[in-house]
Short mmCIF file of C-alpha atoms in Angstrom, two decimals:
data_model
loop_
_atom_site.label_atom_id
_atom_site.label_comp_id
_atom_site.label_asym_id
_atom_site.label_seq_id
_atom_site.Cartn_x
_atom_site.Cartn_y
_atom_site.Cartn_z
CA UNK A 1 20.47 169.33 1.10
CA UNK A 2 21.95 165.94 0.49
CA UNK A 3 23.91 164.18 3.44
CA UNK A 4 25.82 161.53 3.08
CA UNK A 5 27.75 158.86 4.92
CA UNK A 6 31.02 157.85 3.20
CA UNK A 7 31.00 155.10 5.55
CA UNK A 8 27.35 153.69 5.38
CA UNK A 9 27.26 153.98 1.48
CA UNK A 10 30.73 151.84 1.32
CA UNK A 11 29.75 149.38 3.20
CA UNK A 12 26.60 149.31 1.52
CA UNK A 13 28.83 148.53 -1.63
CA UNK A 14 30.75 146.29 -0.01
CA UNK A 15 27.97 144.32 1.31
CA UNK A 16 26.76 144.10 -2.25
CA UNK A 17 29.38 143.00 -3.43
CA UNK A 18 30.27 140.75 -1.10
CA UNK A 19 26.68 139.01 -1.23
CA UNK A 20 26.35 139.27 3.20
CA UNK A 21 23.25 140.32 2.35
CA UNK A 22 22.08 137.14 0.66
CA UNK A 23 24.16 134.86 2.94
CA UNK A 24 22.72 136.39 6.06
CA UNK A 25 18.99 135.64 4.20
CA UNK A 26 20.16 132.15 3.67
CA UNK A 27 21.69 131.50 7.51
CA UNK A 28 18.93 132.98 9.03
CA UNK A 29 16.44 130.74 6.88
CA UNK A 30 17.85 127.61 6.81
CA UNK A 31 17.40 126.50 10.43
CA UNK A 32 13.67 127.44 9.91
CA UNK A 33 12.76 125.86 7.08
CA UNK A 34 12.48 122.40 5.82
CA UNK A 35 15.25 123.05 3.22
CA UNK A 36 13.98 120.24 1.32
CA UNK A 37 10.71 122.07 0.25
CA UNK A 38 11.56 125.38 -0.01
CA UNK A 39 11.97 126.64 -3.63
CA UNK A 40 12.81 130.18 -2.36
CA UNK A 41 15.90 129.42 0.14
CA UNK A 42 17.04 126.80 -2.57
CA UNK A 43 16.74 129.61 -5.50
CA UNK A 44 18.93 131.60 -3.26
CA UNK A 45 21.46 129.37 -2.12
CA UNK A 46 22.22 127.86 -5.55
CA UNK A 47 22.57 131.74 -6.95
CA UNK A 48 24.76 132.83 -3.84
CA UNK A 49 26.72 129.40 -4.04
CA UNK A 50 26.69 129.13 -8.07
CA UNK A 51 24.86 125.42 -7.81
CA UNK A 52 24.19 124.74 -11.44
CA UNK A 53 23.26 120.94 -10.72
CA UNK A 54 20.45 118.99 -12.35
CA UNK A 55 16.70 119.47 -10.73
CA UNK A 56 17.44 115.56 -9.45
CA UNK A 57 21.03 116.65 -8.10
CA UNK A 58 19.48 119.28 -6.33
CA UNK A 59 16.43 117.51 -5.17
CA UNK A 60 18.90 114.76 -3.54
CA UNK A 61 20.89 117.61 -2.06
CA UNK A 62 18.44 119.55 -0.30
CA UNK A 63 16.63 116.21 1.18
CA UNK A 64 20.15 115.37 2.48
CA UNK A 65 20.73 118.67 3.60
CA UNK A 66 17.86 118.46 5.90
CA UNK A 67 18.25 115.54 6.70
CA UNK A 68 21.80 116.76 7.79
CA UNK A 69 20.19 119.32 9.65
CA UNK A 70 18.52 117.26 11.77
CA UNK A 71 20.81 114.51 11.98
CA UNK A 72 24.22 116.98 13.01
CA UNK A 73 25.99 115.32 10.26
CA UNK A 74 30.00 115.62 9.53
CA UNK A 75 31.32 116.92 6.39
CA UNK A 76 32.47 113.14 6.26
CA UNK A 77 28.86 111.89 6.84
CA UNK A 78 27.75 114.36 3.95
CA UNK A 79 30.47 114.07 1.08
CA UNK A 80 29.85 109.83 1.74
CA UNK A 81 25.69 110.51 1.68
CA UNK A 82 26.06 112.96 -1.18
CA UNK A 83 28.39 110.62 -3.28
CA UNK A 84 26.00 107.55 -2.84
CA UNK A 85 22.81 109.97 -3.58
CA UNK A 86 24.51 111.63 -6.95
CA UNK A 87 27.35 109.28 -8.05
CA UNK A 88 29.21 112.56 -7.88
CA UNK A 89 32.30 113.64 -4.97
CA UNK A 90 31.14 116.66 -4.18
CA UNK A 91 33.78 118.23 -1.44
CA UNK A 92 32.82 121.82 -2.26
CA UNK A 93 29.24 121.70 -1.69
CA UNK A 94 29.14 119.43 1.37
CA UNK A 95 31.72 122.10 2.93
CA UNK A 96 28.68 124.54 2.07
CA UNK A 97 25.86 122.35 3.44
CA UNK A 98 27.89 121.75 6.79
CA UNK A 99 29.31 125.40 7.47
CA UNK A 100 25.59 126.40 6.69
CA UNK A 101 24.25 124.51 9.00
CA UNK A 102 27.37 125.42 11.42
CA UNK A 103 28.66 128.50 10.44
CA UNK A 104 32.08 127.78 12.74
CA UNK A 105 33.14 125.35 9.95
CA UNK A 106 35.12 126.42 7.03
CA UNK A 107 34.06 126.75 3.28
CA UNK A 108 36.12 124.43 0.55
CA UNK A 109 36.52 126.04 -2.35
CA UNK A 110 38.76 126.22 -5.02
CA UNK A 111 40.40 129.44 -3.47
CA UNK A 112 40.73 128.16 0.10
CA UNK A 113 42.50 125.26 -1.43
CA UNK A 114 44.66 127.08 -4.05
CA UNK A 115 45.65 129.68 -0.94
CA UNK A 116 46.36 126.64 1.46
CA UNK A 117 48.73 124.55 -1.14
CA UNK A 118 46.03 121.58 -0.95
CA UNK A 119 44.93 119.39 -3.88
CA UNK A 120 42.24 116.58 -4.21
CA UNK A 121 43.75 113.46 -4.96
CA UNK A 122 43.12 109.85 -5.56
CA UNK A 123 41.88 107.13 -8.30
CA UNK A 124 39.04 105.65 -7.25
CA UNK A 125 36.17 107.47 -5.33
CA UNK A 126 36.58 105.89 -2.56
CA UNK A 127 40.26 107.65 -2.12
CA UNK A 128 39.15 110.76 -3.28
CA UNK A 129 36.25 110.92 -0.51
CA UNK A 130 38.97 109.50 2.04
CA UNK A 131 41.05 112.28 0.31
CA UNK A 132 38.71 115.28 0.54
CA UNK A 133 37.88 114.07 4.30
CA UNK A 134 41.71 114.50 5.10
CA UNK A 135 42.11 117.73 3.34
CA UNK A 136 38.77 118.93 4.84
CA UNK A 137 39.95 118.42 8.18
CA UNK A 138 43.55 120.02 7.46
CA UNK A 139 41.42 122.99 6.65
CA UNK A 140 39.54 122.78 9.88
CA UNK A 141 43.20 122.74 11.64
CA UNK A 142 44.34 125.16 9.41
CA UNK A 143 41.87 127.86 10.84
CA UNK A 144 42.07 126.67 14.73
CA UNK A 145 45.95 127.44 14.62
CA UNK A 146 45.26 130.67 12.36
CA UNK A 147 42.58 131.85 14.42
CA UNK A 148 45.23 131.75 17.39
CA UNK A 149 47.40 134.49 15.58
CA UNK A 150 47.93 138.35 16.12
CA UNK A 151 47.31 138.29 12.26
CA UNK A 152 44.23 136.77 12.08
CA UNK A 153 43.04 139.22 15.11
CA UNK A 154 44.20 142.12 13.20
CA UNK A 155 42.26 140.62 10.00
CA UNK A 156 38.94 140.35 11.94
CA UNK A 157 39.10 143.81 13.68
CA UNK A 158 39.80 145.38 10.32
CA UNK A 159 36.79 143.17 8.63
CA UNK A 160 34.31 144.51 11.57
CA UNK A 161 36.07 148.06 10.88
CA UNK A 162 35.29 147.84 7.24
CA UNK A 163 31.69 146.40 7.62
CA UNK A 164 30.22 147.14 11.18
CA UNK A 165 27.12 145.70 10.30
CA UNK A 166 28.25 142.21 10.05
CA UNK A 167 30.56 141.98 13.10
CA UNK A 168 28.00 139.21 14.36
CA UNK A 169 29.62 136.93 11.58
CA UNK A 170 31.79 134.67 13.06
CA UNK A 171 35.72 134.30 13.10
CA UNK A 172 35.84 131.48 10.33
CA UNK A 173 33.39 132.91 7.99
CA UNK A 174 35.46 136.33 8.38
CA UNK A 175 38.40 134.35 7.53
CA UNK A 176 36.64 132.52 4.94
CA UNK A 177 35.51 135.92 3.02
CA UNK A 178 38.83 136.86 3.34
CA UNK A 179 40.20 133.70 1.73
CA UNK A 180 37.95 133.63 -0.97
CA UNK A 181 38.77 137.20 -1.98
CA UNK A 182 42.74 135.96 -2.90
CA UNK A 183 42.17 135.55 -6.33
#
């Protein structure tokens, strides 16, 4: 006799296709690891964050991520470090660095903006840095007011409903999954 769990095996799915599986490998790792040196973590967070960077993009990334680590940089201190590193503003993938390394801060990404009416601008790269700093930190406000609402509330019971394995997540990544699934 078969049994099944309509439950377990959806949220099973749902985890899957999600990805909390491999984001739970990569929060749980990346405090323990010198990020810098390990191929494995790296493999997985450029596959779960879709980092298809040059191997010397990368290799500057990963030393500043641990050095962020460490250090208890600011997504301003990273999208600065990372710019002089790579010649390259790189908003998106400091917001992942930092909200890895904290996982209270928010994720930028082209669907958090495109939900929240917010657009990079500026000519040279020194505006667009001051730029993405501003908009980052909009973000940051955006969730501390949203996070106050019966909405939100509902949102996260209903997430923890839906996948009871993960209610150890925290508020803003909820939120964040939540976001990012608004396409």
């Amino acid at each position: 006799m078969i049994h099944l769990s309509a439950g377990k095996i959806l949220e099973y799915q749902l985890t899957k296709s999600m990805r909390l599986d491999l984001y739970e490998e990569i929060l749980t790792v990346a405090p323990m690891t010198d990020v810098s040196q390990n191929q494995e973590f790296q493999k997985k967070f450029n596959a779960f964050y879709r980092i298809r960077r040059n191997a010397e993009w990368r290799k500057d990334y990963y030393e500043l991520f641990e050095l962020a680590k460490k250090g208890h940089y600011s997504f301003d201190d990273v999208i600065s470090l990372l710019y002089v590193r790579t010649g390259n503003i790189e908003a998106s993938f400091s917001s992942k660095m930092i909200a890895t390394i904290d996982p209270e801060k928010p994720i930028w990404d082209q669907y958090v903006l495109q939900n929240l009416g917010l657009e990079l601008k500026g000519k040279t790269p020194r505006e667009k840095i001051d730029n993405a700093v501003e908009i980052y930190h909009r973000i940051e406000n955006w969730y501390a007011e949203y996070l106050k609402t019966e909405e939100a509330h509902r949102n996260i019971v209903e997430f923890d409903q839906w996948l009871p394995s993960y209610t150890w997540l925290t508020d803003v990544k909820k939120i964040d999954y939540l976001l990012w699934g608004m396409r």
